[in-house]
Amino acid sequence: LEGEEEEGFTFAGLMGMIDPPRTEAVDAIRECHGAGITVKMITGDHPTTAEAIGRQLGLLADGGKAVQGRELDGLADHELQAVALETNVFARVAPEHKLRLVEALQARGHVVAMTGDGVNDAPALKRADIGVAMGITGTSVSKEAAKVVLMDDNFASIAAAVEEGRRVYDNLIRSLAFVLPTNLALACILAVAMFFFPTVTVDGVNELLMAMSPTQILWINLVASVTLSIPLAFEILEPNAMRRAPRPPDEPVFSRFIIYRLVMVAALMTAGGCGLFLWEYYRIVGSFPLTAGLHAQALSEAQTLCVTVVTFSQIFYLFNCRSLRDSIFSLGVFSNPSVFAGVGILLLLQLCFTYLPQFRELFGSAPLDIQAWLTAALAGAIVLPAISLEKWIRKRKGW
């Protein structure tokens, strides 16, 4: 002690205090690293303290050193960018240093999330792509500057949010990959019918065979597609979702992979629908003289079979869409019960479409025998092994 000497005291002991990182924070940082997310610690603490905490968090290797804020002052922008990429722990930093570090990482093309709780964190929170303020200890200024407020002040919640975000995005892509092939298939079925189907002469009048009527197209779009696509929103997270690198910000939603899958599935649906339409129509007509009544009967049954083929194709493709890249068994067959509920509801609706007089009058459908149902199911089931084989080839080739 300097100055006046203290007397009359008896040394009773020394108390040390420590504020260790939360166990869940260590696990969350490890999970972020596995997901391709780099975590950096920027603190105003002493370098020795920052280095000790950094090692506990797995951010700093043994013997590694923290970079102090004063070391950043004399660096040019390109030098700062290199330091920001190579260093994970920064100590004794001022608000302007935090802002420069965020800008340096952004200049190298990174998407930056910044956490903070104080007034001095506000500029960096505002500049970051995702500013995350603390909901409990954070100041009102930091909360206003941030885009996200962490209500429990727990870093593990950020990792959980990333996990949920990937699940939601994957489910969005699944839904698009499921719905779009059906729409393309419907357009292709109509185009094939218009340009390639033969015309038939009914009581001296030439008529073009159409594989589906407008109301039947609406049935597939508004009933079948919607009923089956809703369960995909409740799909669980894929096992490897948090082991994938982050998606590039400029990556289009309609990637080449999605476009290829769209064309492939649409081609299978088109071939099955058009092929069985013609087969059913000419099976009924046979060698009989083509009267208006016979034509109407054959057309309605053939159109109903075409709709049923597309419906079964959607059902089997739904199971493939549960995981776009892995086997249909990778998520567990019964991990999403709503899928089976959607399939069951659609099958009941399809029975109504085929057999109930009110539906038949509205949609121009006709009853099908058991052979037609089995044929439609087999034609629709082709999608399942075809897409499974495509997934296997892509995985084997690393595409």
C-alpha positions as a LaTeX table, in Angstrom:
\begin{tabular}{lrrr}
\hline
Residue & $x$ (\AA) & $y$ (\AA) & $z$ (\AA) \\
\hline
Leu1 & 0.00 & 0.00 & 0.00 \\
Glu2 & 1.20 & 3.48 & $-0.81$ \\
Gly3 & 0.58 & 6.56 & 1.28 \\
Glu4 & $-0.49$ & 6.21 & 4.85 \\
Glu5 & 0.32 & 2.92 & 6.45 \\
Glu6 & $-2.59$ & 0.96 & 7.82 \\
Glu7 & $-2.20$ & $-0.53$ & 11.26 \\
Gly8 & $-4.20$ & $-2.67$ & 13.60 \\
Phe9 & $-5.51$ & $-5.12$ & 11.00 \\
Thr10 & $-5.29$ & $-8.90$ & 11.13 \\
Phe11 & $-5.04$ & $-10.78$ & 7.82 \\
Ala12 & $-8.02$ & $-13.14$ & 7.75 \\
Gly13 & $-7.82$ & $-14.53$ & 4.22 \\
Leu14 & $-8.09$ & $-13.84$ & 0.49 \\
Met15 & $-11.24$ & $-14.34$ & $-1.57$ \\
Gly16 & $-11.17$ & $-14.96$ & $-5.30$ \\
Met17 & $-14.18$ & $-14.63$ & $-7.62$ \\
Ile18 & $-14.71$ & $-16.14$ & $-11.03$ \\
Asp19 & $-17.49$ & $-15.84$ & $-13.58$ \\
Pro20 & $-16.98$ & $-18.92$ & $-15.78$ \\
Pro21 & $-18.68$ & $-19.38$ & $-19.14$ \\
Arg22 & $-21.93$ & $-21.30$ & $-19.09$ \\
Thr23 & $-21.63$ & $-24.96$ & $-20.00$ \\
Glu24 & $-24.34$ & $-24.57$ & $-22.64$ \\
Ala25 & $-22.36$ & $-21.71$ & $-24.21$ \\
Val26 & $-19.36$ & $-24.00$ & $-24.73$ \\
Asp27 & $-21.60$ & $-26.61$ & $-26.35$ \\
Ala28 & $-23.31$ & $-23.97$ & $-28.48$ \\
Ile29 & $-19.99$ & $-22.64$ & $-29.78$ \\
Arg30 & $-18.93$ & $-26.18$ & $-30.64$ \\
Glu31 & $-22.22$ & $-26.63$ & $-32.50$ \\
Cys32 & $-21.69$ & $-23.36$ & $-34.37$ \\
His33 & $-18.23$ & $-24.49$ & $-35.47$ \\
Gly34 & $-19.75$ & $-27.71$ & $-36.79$ \\
Ala35 & $-22.28$ & $-25.64$ & $-38.74$ \\
Gly36 & $-19.54$ & $-23.62$ & $-40.42$ \\
Ile37 & $-20.08$ & $-20.53$ & $-38.24$ \\
Thr38 & $-16.96$ & $-18.85$ & $-36.84$ \\
Val39 & $-17.38$ & $-17.37$ & $-33.36$ \\
Lys40 & $-15.21$ & $-14.43$ & $-32.23$ \\
Met41 & $-15.04$ & $-12.83$ & $-28.77$ \\
Ile42 & $-14.63$ & $-9.06$ & $-28.57$ \\
Thr43 & $-14.32$ & $-7.78$ & $-25.02$ \\
Gly44 & $-13.08$ & $-4.84$ & $-22.99$ \\
Asp45 & $-11.49$ & $-7.16$ & $-20.42$ \\
His46 & $-7.78$ & $-7.52$ & $-19.76$ \\
Pro47 & $-5.96$ & $-9.67$ & $-22.37$ \\
Thr48 & $-5.06$ & $-12.32$ & $-19.79$ \\
Thr49 & $-8.70$ & $-12.66$ & $-18.76$ \\
Ala50 & $-9.86$ & $-12.71$ & $-22.38$ \\
Glu51 & $-7.33$ & $-15.40$ & $-23.28$ \\
Ala52 & $-8.37$ & $-17.60$ & $-20.35$ \\
Ile53 & $-12.05$ & $-17.34$ & $-21.22$ \\
Gly54 & $-11.26$ & $-17.86$ & $-24.91$ \\
Arg55 & $-9.49$ & $-21.13$ & $-24.14$ \\
Gln56 & $-12.40$ & $-22.35$ & $-22.02$ \\
Leu57 & $-14.79$ & $-21.57$ & $-24.87$ \\
Gly58 & $-12.63$ & $-23.32$ & $-27.45$ \\
Leu59 & $-11.93$ & $-20.07$ & $-29.31$ \\
Leu60 & $-8.22$ & $-19.91$ & $-28.54$ \\
Ala61 & $-5.64$ & $-22.67$ & $-28.78$ \\
Asp62 & $-3.05$ & $-23.22$ & $-26.08$ \\
Gly63 & $-0.39$ & $-20.55$ & $-26.47$ \\
Gly64 & $-2.68$ & $-18.36$ & $-28.55$ \\
Lys65 & $-2.82$ & $-14.65$ & $-27.85$ \\
Ala66 & $-5.60$ & $-12.10$ & $-27.87$ \\
Val67 & $-5.24$ & $-9.00$ & $-30.03$ \\
Gln68 & $-5.68$ & $-5.73$ & $-28.15$ \\
Gly69 & $-7.63$ & $-2.77$ & $-29.41$ \\
Arg70 & $-4.58$ & $-0.51$ & $-29.48$ \\
Glu71 & $-2.94$ & $-2.91$ & $-31.95$ \\
Leu72 & $-5.80$ & $-2.29$ & $-34.38$ \\
Asp73 & $-5.44$ & 1.50 & $-34.39$ \\
Gly74 & $-2.52$ & 1.64 & $-36.81$ \\
Leu75 & $-3.78$ & $-1.00$ & $-39.24$ \\
Ala76 & $-4.98$ & $-0.15$ & $-42.73$ \\
Asp77 & $-8.33$ & $-1.56$ & $-43.81$ \\
His78 & $-6.85$ & $-4.50$ & $-45.72$ \\
Glu79 & $-4.55$ & $-5.34$ & $-42.79$ \\
Leu80 & $-7.46$ & $-5.15$ & $-40.37$ \\
Gln81 & $-9.46$ & $-7.51$ & $-42.57$ \\
Ala82 & $-6.68$ & $-10.10$ & $-42.39$ \\
Val83 & $-6.42$ & $-9.78$ & $-38.60$ \\
Ala84 & $-10.20$ & $-9.99$ & $-38.22$ \\
Leu85 & $-10.27$ & $-13.25$ & $-40.17$ \\
Glu86 & $-7.31$ & $-14.86$ & $-38.39$ \\
Thr87 & $-8.05$ & $-13.81$ & $-34.80$ \\
Asn88 & $-10.87$ & $-15.11$ & $-32.61$ \\
Val89 & $-10.24$ & $-13.18$ & $-29.37$ \\
Phe90 & $-9.93$ & $-9.40$ & $-29.06$ \\
Ala91 & $-9.32$ & $-7.61$ & $-25.73$ \\
Arg92 & $-9.33$ & $-4.04$ & $-24.47$ \\
Val93 & $-11.38$ & $-2.90$ & $-27.45$ \\
Ala94 & $-13.24$ & 0.38 & $-27.74$ \\
Pro95 & $-16.61$ & 0.90 & $-29.50$ \\
Glu96 & $-14.88$ & 2.11 & $-32.67$ \\
His97 & $-12.81$ & $-1.09$ & $-32.78$ \\
Lys98 & $-15.96$ & $-3.24$ & $-32.64$ \\
Leu99 & $-17.46$ & $-1.28$ & $-35.51$ \\
Arg100 & $-14.30$ & $-1.59$ & $-37.62$ \\
Leu101 & $-14.11$ & $-5.34$ & $-37.00$ \\
Val102 & $-17.71$ & $-5.82$ & $-38.13$ \\
Glu103 & $-17.06$ & $-3.78$ & $-41.28$ \\
Ala104 & $-13.80$ & $-5.65$ & $-41.96$ \\
Leu105 & $-15.54$ & $-9.04$ & $-41.90$ \\
Gln106 & $-18.37$ & $-7.74$ & $-44.07$ \\
Ala107 & $-15.81$ & $-6.42$ & $-46.57$ \\
Arg108 & $-14.54$ & $-9.99$ & $-46.96$ \\
Gly109 & $-18.03$ & $-11.20$ & $-47.86$ \\
His110 & $-19.09$ & $-12.61$ & $-44.50$ \\
Val111 & $-22.54$ & $-12.32$ & $-42.96$ \\
Val112 & $-21.88$ & $-10.92$ & $-39.49$ \\
Ala113 & $-23.99$ & $-11.32$ & $-36.35$ \\
Met114 & $-22.97$ & $-9.13$ & $-33.41$ \\
Thr115 & $-24.05$ & $-9.49$ & $-29.80$ \\
Gly116 & $-23.91$ & $-6.76$ & $-27.17$ \\
Asp117 & $-25.64$ & $-5.25$ & $-24.19$ \\
Gly118 & $-24.18$ & $-1.79$ & $-23.63$ \\
Val119 & $-24.52$ & 1.66 & $-25.13$ \\
Asn120 & $-21.01$ & 1.33 & $-26.57$ \\
Asp121 & $-22.14$ & $-1.74$ & $-28.54$ \\
Ala122 & $-24.89$ & 0.14 & $-30.37$ \\
Pro123 & $-22.85$ & 1.27 & $-33.44$ \\
Ala124 & $-21.61$ & $-2.28$ & $-34.12$ \\
Leu125 & $-25.07$ & $-3.77$ & $-33.48$ \\
Lys126 & $-26.55$ & $-1.31$ & $-35.96$ \\
Arg127 & $-23.91$ & $-2.02$ & $-38.61$ \\
Ala128 & $-23.97$ & $-5.82$ & $-38.34$ \\
Asp129 & $-26.16$ & $-7.89$ & $-40.64$ \\
Ile130 & $-27.82$ & $-9.31$ & $-37.53$ \\
Gly131 & $-27.52$ & $-7.26$ & $-34.35$ \\
Val132 & $-28.41$ & $-9.26$ & $-31.23$ \\
Ala133 & $-29.03$ & $-7.35$ & $-27.99$ \\
Met134 & $-29.41$ & $-8.82$ & $-24.51$ \\
Gly135 & $-32.98$ & $-8.69$ & $-23.26$ \\
Ile136 & $-32.21$ & $-8.86$ & $-19.52$ \\
Thr137 & $-28.97$ & $-6.91$ & $-19.07$ \\
Gly138 & $-29.10$ & $-4.94$ & $-22.30$ \\
Thr139 & $-29.65$ & $-1.19$ & $-22.36$ \\
Ser140 & $-32.55$ & 0.37 & $-24.21$ \\
Val141 & $-30.09$ & 1.90 & $-26.69$ \\
Ser142 & $-28.61$ & $-1.49$ & $-27.59$ \\
Lys143 & $-32.08$ & $-3.02$ & $-27.96$ \\
Glu144 & $-33.18$ & $-0.25$ & $-30.32$ \\
Ala145 & $-30.03$ & $-0.65$ & $-32.42$ \\
Ala146 & $-30.34$ & $-4.44$ & $-32.71$ \\
Lys147 & $-32.56$ & $-6.45$ & $-35.03$ \\
Val148 & $-32.96$ & $-9.29$ & $-32.51$ \\
Val149 & $-33.37$ & $-9.19$ & $-28.72$ \\
Leu150 & $-32.25$ & $-12.28$ & $-26.81$ \\
Met151 & $-34.76$ & $-12.64$ & $-24.01$ \\
Asp152 & $-32.71$ & $-15.05$ & $-21.86$ \\
Asp153 & $-29.22$ & $-13.54$ & $-22.46$ \\
Asn154 & $-27.99$ & $-17.03$ & $-23.35$ \\
Phe155 & $-25.63$ & $-17.59$ & $-26.27$ \\
Ala156 & $-27.05$ & $-21.09$ & $-26.67$ \\
Ser157 & $-30.31$ & $-19.49$ & $-27.78$ \\
Ile158 & $-28.50$ & $-18.07$ & $-30.82$ \\
Ala159 & $-27.35$ & $-21.55$ & $-31.85$ \\
Ala160 & $-30.90$ & $-22.80$ & $-31.32$ \\
Ala161 & $-32.21$ & $-19.97$ & $-33.51$ \\
Val162 & $-29.76$ & $-20.92$ & $-36.27$ \\
Glu163 & $-30.95$ & $-24.52$ & $-36.02$ \\
Glu164 & $-34.60$ & $-23.50$ & $-36.23$ \\
Gly165 & $-33.84$ & $-21.16$ & $-39.13$ \\
Arg166 & $-32.25$ & $-23.98$ & $-41.09$ \\
Arg167 & $-35.24$ & $-26.20$ & $-40.40$ \\
Val168 & $-37.68$ & $-23.54$ & $-41.61$ \\
Tyr169 & $-35.62$ & $-22.82$ & $-44.73$ \\
Asp170 & $-35.28$ & $-26.53$ & $-45.54$ \\
Asn171 & $-39.03$ & $-26.98$ & $-45.15$ \\
Leu172 & $-39.66$ & $-24.03$ & $-47.46$ \\
Ile173 & $-37.43$ & $-25.60$ & $-50.11$ \\
Arg174 & $-39.16$ & $-28.95$ & $-49.58$ \\
Ser175 & $-42.55$ & $-27.35$ & $-50.15$ \\
Leu176 & $-41.38$ & $-25.64$ & $-53.35$ \\
Ala177 & $-39.72$ & $-28.83$ & $-54.57$ \\
Phe178 & $-42.98$ & $-30.68$ & $-53.94$ \\
Val179 & $-45.51$ & $-28.24$ & $-55.41$ \\
Leu180 & $-43.69$ & $-26.99$ & $-58.51$ \\
Pro181 & $-43.23$ & $-30.37$ & $-60.30$ \\
Thr182 & $-47.00$ & $-30.95$ & $-60.12$ \\
Asn183 & $-47.70$ & $-27.56$ & $-61.69$ \\
Leu184 & $-45.16$ & $-28.22$ & $-64.44$ \\
Ala185 & $-46.59$ & $-31.71$ & $-64.98$ \\
Leu186 & $-50.11$ & $-30.32$ & $-65.41$ \\
Ala187 & $-48.85$ & $-27.85$ & $-68.00$ \\
Cys188 & $-46.95$ & $-30.61$ & $-69.80$ \\
Ile189 & $-49.95$ & $-32.97$ & $-69.77$ \\
Leu190 & $-52.11$ & $-30.30$ & $-71.40$ \\
Ala191 & $-49.38$ & $-29.47$ & $-73.93$ \\
Val192 & $-48.86$ & $-33.12$ & $-74.85$ \\
Ala193 & $-52.61$ & $-33.58$ & $-75.27$ \\
Met194 & $-52.95$ & $-30.50$ & $-77.48$ \\
Phe195 & $-49.98$ & $-31.19$ & $-79.74$ \\
Phe196 & $-49.54$ & $-34.97$ & $-79.76$ \\
Phe197 & $-52.82$ & $-36.68$ & $-78.88$ \\
Pro198 & $-54.86$ & $-37.92$ & $-81.85$ \\
Thr199 & $-58.19$ & $-36.38$ & $-82.72$ \\
Val200 & $-61.25$ & $-38.62$ & $-82.69$ \\
Thr201 & $-64.36$ & $-38.41$ & $-84.83$ \\
Val202 & $-67.57$ & $-38.49$ & $-82.82$ \\
Asp203 & $-70.77$ & $-38.55$ & $-84.90$ \\
Gly204 & $-68.91$ & $-36.90$ & $-87.77$ \\
Val205 & $-67.27$ & $-34.20$ & $-85.62$ \\
Asn206 & $-63.51$ & $-34.16$ & $-84.92$ \\
Glu207 & $-62.72$ & $-33.73$ & $-81.23$ \\
Leu208 & $-59.40$ & $-33.27$ & $-79.45$ \\
Leu209 & $-58.72$ & $-35.62$ & $-76.57$ \\
Met210 & $-57.86$ & $-33.69$ & $-73.38$ \\
Ala211 & $-56.26$ & $-35.63$ & $-70.54$ \\
Met212 & $-57.81$ & $-33.36$ & $-67.90$ \\
Ser213 & $-60.61$ & $-30.84$ & $-67.68$ \\
Pro214 & $-60.13$ & $-27.38$ & $-66.10$ \\
Thr215 & $-62.03$ & $-28.39$ & $-62.95$ \\
Gln216 & $-59.88$ & $-31.49$ & $-62.55$ \\
Ile217 & $-56.74$ & $-29.34$ & $-62.77$ \\
Leu218 & $-58.17$ & $-27.18$ & $-59.98$ \\
Trp219 & $-58.78$ & $-30.34$ & $-57.94$ \\
Ile220 & $-55.11$ & $-31.26$ & $-58.13$ \\
Asn221 & $-53.86$ & $-27.72$ & $-57.47$ \\
Leu222 & $-56.26$ & $-26.67$ & $-54.72$ \\
Val223 & $-57.02$ & $-29.98$ & $-53.01$ \\
Ala224 & $-54.33$ & $-32.60$ & $-53.63$ \\
Ser225 & $-51.28$ & $-30.30$ & $-53.61$ \\
Val226 & $-52.41$ & $-28.27$ & $-50.61$ \\
Thr227 & $-53.40$ & $-31.31$ & $-48.55$ \\
Leu228 & $-50.01$ & $-32.95$ & $-49.09$ \\
Ser229 & $-47.78$ & $-29.86$ & $-48.87$ \\
Ile230 & $-49.01$ & $-28.67$ & $-45.46$ \\
Pro231 & $-47.38$ & $-31.59$ & $-43.55$ \\
Leu232 & $-43.97$ & $-30.60$ & $-44.92$ \\
Ala233 & $-44.11$ & $-27.46$ & $-42.77$ \\
Phe234 & $-43.93$ & $-29.69$ & $-39.69$ \\
Glu235 & $-40.93$ & $-31.73$ & $-40.82$ \\
Ile236 & $-38.19$ & $-32.19$ & $-38.23$ \\
Leu237 & $-34.60$ & $-31.01$ & $-38.64$ \\
Glu238 & $-32.45$ & $-33.24$ & $-40.81$ \\
Pro239 & $-29.68$ & $-35.01$ & $-38.84$ \\
Asn240 & $-26.88$ & $-33.29$ & $-40.79$ \\
Ala241 & $-28.47$ & $-29.81$ & $-40.95$ \\
Met242 & $-26.10$ & $-28.36$ & $-38.33$ \\
Arg243 & $-23.09$ & $-29.93$ & $-40.01$ \\
Arg244 & $-23.60$ & $-28.12$ & $-43.31$ \\
Ala245 & $-21.75$ & $-24.98$ & $-44.27$ \\
Pro246 & $-23.92$ & $-21.84$ & $-44.37$ \\
Arg247 & $-25.75$ & $-21.23$ & $-47.61$ \\
Pro248 & $-24.14$ & $-18.47$ & $-49.74$ \\
Pro249 & $-26.23$ & $-15.28$ & $-49.49$ \\
Asp250 & $-26.42$ & $-14.97$ & $-53.27$ \\
Glu251 & $-27.49$ & $-18.58$ & $-53.84$ \\
Pro252 & $-30.84$ & $-18.59$ & $-55.67$ \\
Val253 & $-33.78$ & $-20.46$ & $-54.21$ \\
Phe254 & $-34.27$ & $-22.20$ & $-57.54$ \\
Ser255 & $-30.86$ & $-23.83$ & $-57.69$ \\
Arg256 & $-29.83$ & $-26.20$ & $-60.46$ \\
Phe257 & $-30.57$ & $-29.06$ & $-58.11$ \\
Ile258 & $-34.18$ & $-27.90$ & $-57.59$ \\
Ile259 & $-34.68$ & $-27.26$ & $-61.32$ \\
Tyr260 & $-33.32$ & $-30.71$ & $-62.20$ \\
Arg261 & $-35.57$ & $-32.37$ & $-59.63$ \\
Leu262 & $-38.55$ & $-30.35$ & $-60.88$ \\
Val263 & $-38.05$ & $-31.45$ & $-64.49$ \\
Met264 & $-37.42$ & $-35.08$ & $-63.57$ \\
Val265 & $-40.53$ & $-35.49$ & $-61.42$ \\
Ala266 & $-42.71$ & $-33.56$ & $-63.86$ \\
Ala267 & $-41.54$ & $-35.84$ & $-66.69$ \\
Leu268 & $-42.46$ & $-38.96$ & $-64.70$ \\
Met269 & $-45.90$ & $-37.56$ & $-63.83$ \\
Thr270 & $-46.52$ & $-36.50$ & $-67.43$ \\
Ala271 & $-45.51$ & $-39.87$ & $-68.85$ \\
Gly272 & $-47.64$ & $-41.80$ & $-66.37$ \\
Gly273 & $-50.69$ & $-39.56$ & $-66.69$ \\
Cys274 & $-50.70$ & $-39.31$ & $-70.49$ \\
Gly275 & $-49.81$ & $-42.96$ & $-71.04$ \\
Leu276 & $-52.57$ & $-44.32$ & $-68.83$ \\
Phe277 & $-55.09$ & $-41.81$ & $-70.18$ \\
Leu278 & $-54.62$ & $-43.13$ & $-73.72$ \\
Trp279 & $-54.51$ & $-46.74$ & $-72.51$ \\
Glu280 & $-57.80$ & $-46.38$ & $-70.59$ \\
Tyr281 & $-59.58$ & $-44.42$ & $-73.32$ \\
Tyr282 & $-58.82$ & $-46.90$ & $-76.10$ \\
Arg283 & $-59.40$ & $-49.89$ & $-73.80$ \\
Ile284 & $-62.99$ & $-48.70$ & $-73.27$ \\
Val285 & $-63.61$ & $-47.63$ & $-76.85$ \\
Gly286 & $-62.12$ & $-50.80$ & $-78.33$ \\
Ser287 & $-63.39$ & $-51.57$ & $-81.82$ \\
Phe288 & $-66.91$ & $-50.28$ & $-81.20$ \\
Pro289 & $-68.32$ & $-47.47$ & $-83.35$ \\
Leu290 & $-67.47$ & $-44.24$ & $-81.53$ \\
Thr291 & $-70.76$ & $-42.72$ & $-80.47$ \\
Ala292 & $-71.16$ & $-39.62$ & $-78.34$ \\
Gly293 & $-72.18$ & $-41.70$ & $-75.32$ \\
Leu294 & $-69.26$ & $-44.10$ & $-75.59$ \\
His295 & $-66.83$ & $-41.21$ & $-76.11$ \\
Ala296 & $-68.15$ & $-39.37$ & $-73.05$ \\
Gln297 & $-67.86$ & $-42.50$ & $-70.89$ \\
Ala298 & $-64.35$ & $-43.33$ & $-72.11$ \\
Leu299 & $-63.19$ & $-39.72$ & $-71.75$ \\
Ser300 & $-64.44$ & $-39.29$ & $-68.18$ \\
Glu301 & $-62.94$ & $-42.59$ & $-67.02$ \\
Ala302 & $-59.63$ & $-41.90$ & $-68.75$ \\
Gln303 & $-59.46$ & $-38.38$ & $-67.27$ \\
Thr304 & $-60.28$ & $-39.75$ & $-63.81$ \\
Leu305 & $-57.47$ & $-42.28$ & $-64.17$ \\
Cys306 & $-55.06$ & $-39.54$ & $-65.27$ \\
Val307 & $-55.95$ & $-37.44$ & $-62.20$ \\
Thr308 & $-55.53$ & $-40.49$ & $-59.97$ \\
Val309 & $-52.09$ & $-41.24$ & $-61.43$ \\
Val310 & $-50.92$ & $-37.69$ & $-60.71$ \\
Thr311 & $-52.38$ & $-37.91$ & $-57.20$ \\
Phe312 & $-50.54$ & $-41.16$ & $-56.44$ \\
Ser313 & $-47.36$ & $-39.67$ & $-57.90$ \\
Gln314 & $-47.72$ & $-36.76$ & $-55.49$ \\
Ile315 & $-48.24$ & $-39.12$ & $-52.55$ \\
Phe316 & $-45.10$ & $-41.14$ & $-53.27$ \\
Tyr317 & $-43.10$ & $-38.02$ & $-54.11$ \\
Leu318 & $-44.15$ & $-36.51$ & $-50.77$ \\
Phe319 & $-42.17$ & $-39.19$ & $-48.94$ \\
Asn320 & $-39.13$ & $-38.40$ & $-51.10$ \\
Cys321 & $-39.48$ & $-34.69$ & $-50.33$ \\
Arg322 & $-39.20$ & $-35.28$ & $-46.59$ \\
Ser323 & $-35.46$ & $-35.27$ & $-47.23$ \\
Leu324 & $-34.28$ & $-33.71$ & $-50.48$ \\
Arg325 & $-30.81$ & $-35.29$ & $-50.44$ \\
Asp326 & $-30.91$ & $-38.30$ & $-48.11$ \\
Ser327 & $-32.90$ & $-41.52$ & $-47.97$ \\
Ile328 & $-36.57$ & $-41.36$ & $-47.04$ \\
Phe329 & $-35.63$ & $-43.36$ & $-43.91$ \\
Ser330 & $-33.01$ & $-40.84$ & $-42.70$ \\
Leu331 & $-35.57$ & $-38.83$ & $-40.70$ \\
Gly332 & $-37.45$ & $-41.82$ & $-39.36$ \\
Val333 & $-40.57$ & $-43.16$ & $-41.04$ \\
Phe334 & $-42.96$ & $-41.97$ & $-38.32$ \\
Ser335 & $-41.12$ & $-38.83$ & $-37.16$ \\
Asn336 & $-43.74$ & $-36.62$ & $-38.84$ \\
Pro337 & $-47.20$ & $-38.14$ & $-38.26$ \\
Ser338 & $-48.87$ & $-35.28$ & $-40.14$ \\
Val339 & $-47.52$ & $-36.75$ & $-43.40$ \\
Phe340 & $-49.60$ & $-39.89$ & $-42.92$ \\
Ala341 & $-52.57$ & $-37.80$ & $-41.83$ \\
Gly342 & $-52.32$ & $-35.75$ & $-45.03$ \\
Val343 & $-52.07$ & $-38.88$ & $-47.18$ \\
Gly344 & $-55.07$ & $-40.44$ & $-45.45$ \\
Ile345 & $-57.19$ & $-37.31$ & $-45.88$ \\
Leu346 & $-56.28$ & $-37.05$ & $-49.56$ \\
Leu347 & $-57.14$ & $-40.70$ & $-50.23$ \\
Leu348 & $-60.57$ & $-40.16$ & $-48.68$ \\
Leu349 & $-61.07$ & $-37.05$ & $-50.79$ \\
Gln350 & $-59.94$ & $-38.92$ & $-53.89$ \\
Leu351 & $-62.54$ & $-41.62$ & $-53.20$ \\
Cys352 & $-65.17$ & $-38.87$ & $-52.95$ \\
Phe353 & $-63.87$ & $-37.40$ & $-56.22$ \\
Thr354 & $-64.24$ & $-40.77$ & $-57.92$ \\
Tyr355 & $-67.47$ & $-42.18$ & $-56.52$ \\
Leu356 & $-69.74$ & $-39.54$ & $-54.95$ \\
Pro357 & $-72.36$ & $-38.28$ & $-57.44$ \\
Gln358 & $-71.99$ & $-34.66$ & $-56.31$ \\
Phe359 & $-68.25$ & $-34.72$ & $-56.96$ \\
Arg360 & $-68.66$ & $-36.59$ & $-60.24$ \\
Glu361 & $-71.12$ & $-34.00$ & $-61.50$ \\
Leu362 & $-68.87$ & $-31.11$ & $-60.49$ \\
Phe363 & $-65.55$ & $-32.51$ & $-61.74$ \\
Gly364 & $-66.67$ & $-34.78$ & $-64.58$ \\
Ser365 & $-65.11$ & $-37.84$ & $-62.94$ \\
Ala366 & $-66.19$ & $-41.46$ & $-63.22$ \\
Pro367 & $-65.94$ & $-44.61$ & $-61.06$ \\
Leu368 & $-62.81$ & $-46.74$ & $-61.47$ \\
Asp369 & $-62.49$ & $-50.48$ & $-60.93$ \\
Ile370 & $-59.87$ & $-52.06$ & $-58.68$ \\
Gln371 & $-57.59$ & $-52.78$ & $-61.65$ \\
Ala372 & $-57.51$ & $-49.10$ & $-62.57$ \\
Trp373 & $-56.69$ & $-48.12$ & $-58.97$ \\
Leu374 & $-53.83$ & $-50.62$ & $-58.80$ \\
Thr375 & $-52.50$ & $-49.50$ & $-62.17$ \\
Ala376 & $-52.59$ & $-45.84$ & $-61.09$ \\
Ala377 & $-50.83$ & $-46.68$ & $-57.81$ \\
Leu378 & $-48.08$ & $-48.60$ & $-59.60$ \\
Ala379 & $-47.57$ & $-45.81$ & $-62.13$ \\
Gly380 & $-47.40$ & $-43.22$ & $-59.35$ \\
Ala381 & $-45.02$ & $-45.35$ & $-57.29$ \\
Ile382 & $-42.35$ & $-45.11$ & $-60.01$ \\
Val383 & $-41.44$ & $-41.71$ & $-58.56$ \\
Leu384 & $-40.25$ & $-43.31$ & $-55.30$ \\
Pro385 & $-37.45$ & $-45.57$ & $-56.61$ \\
Ala386 & $-36.53$ & $-43.12$ & $-59.38$ \\
Ile387 & $-35.86$ & $-40.24$ & $-56.97$ \\
Ser388 & $-34.23$ & $-42.58$ & $-54.43$ \\
Leu389 & $-31.82$ & $-43.74$ & $-57.15$ \\
Glu390 & $-31.11$ & $-40.13$ & $-58.11$ \\
Lys391 & $-30.34$ & $-39.28$ & $-54.46$ \\
Trp392 & $-27.98$ & $-42.27$ & $-54.21$ \\
Ile393 & $-26.12$ & $-41.27$ & $-57.38$ \\
Arg394 & $-25.81$ & $-37.64$ & $-56.23$ \\
Lys395 & $-24.48$ & $-38.70$ & $-52.83$ \\
Arg396 & $-22.03$ & $-41.18$ & $-54.36$ \\
Lys397 & $-20.75$ & $-38.63$ & $-56.88$ \\
Gly398 & $-20.69$ & $-35.80$ & $-54.32$ \\
Trp399 & $-22.94$ & $-33.56$ & $-56.42$ \\
\hline
\end{tabular}
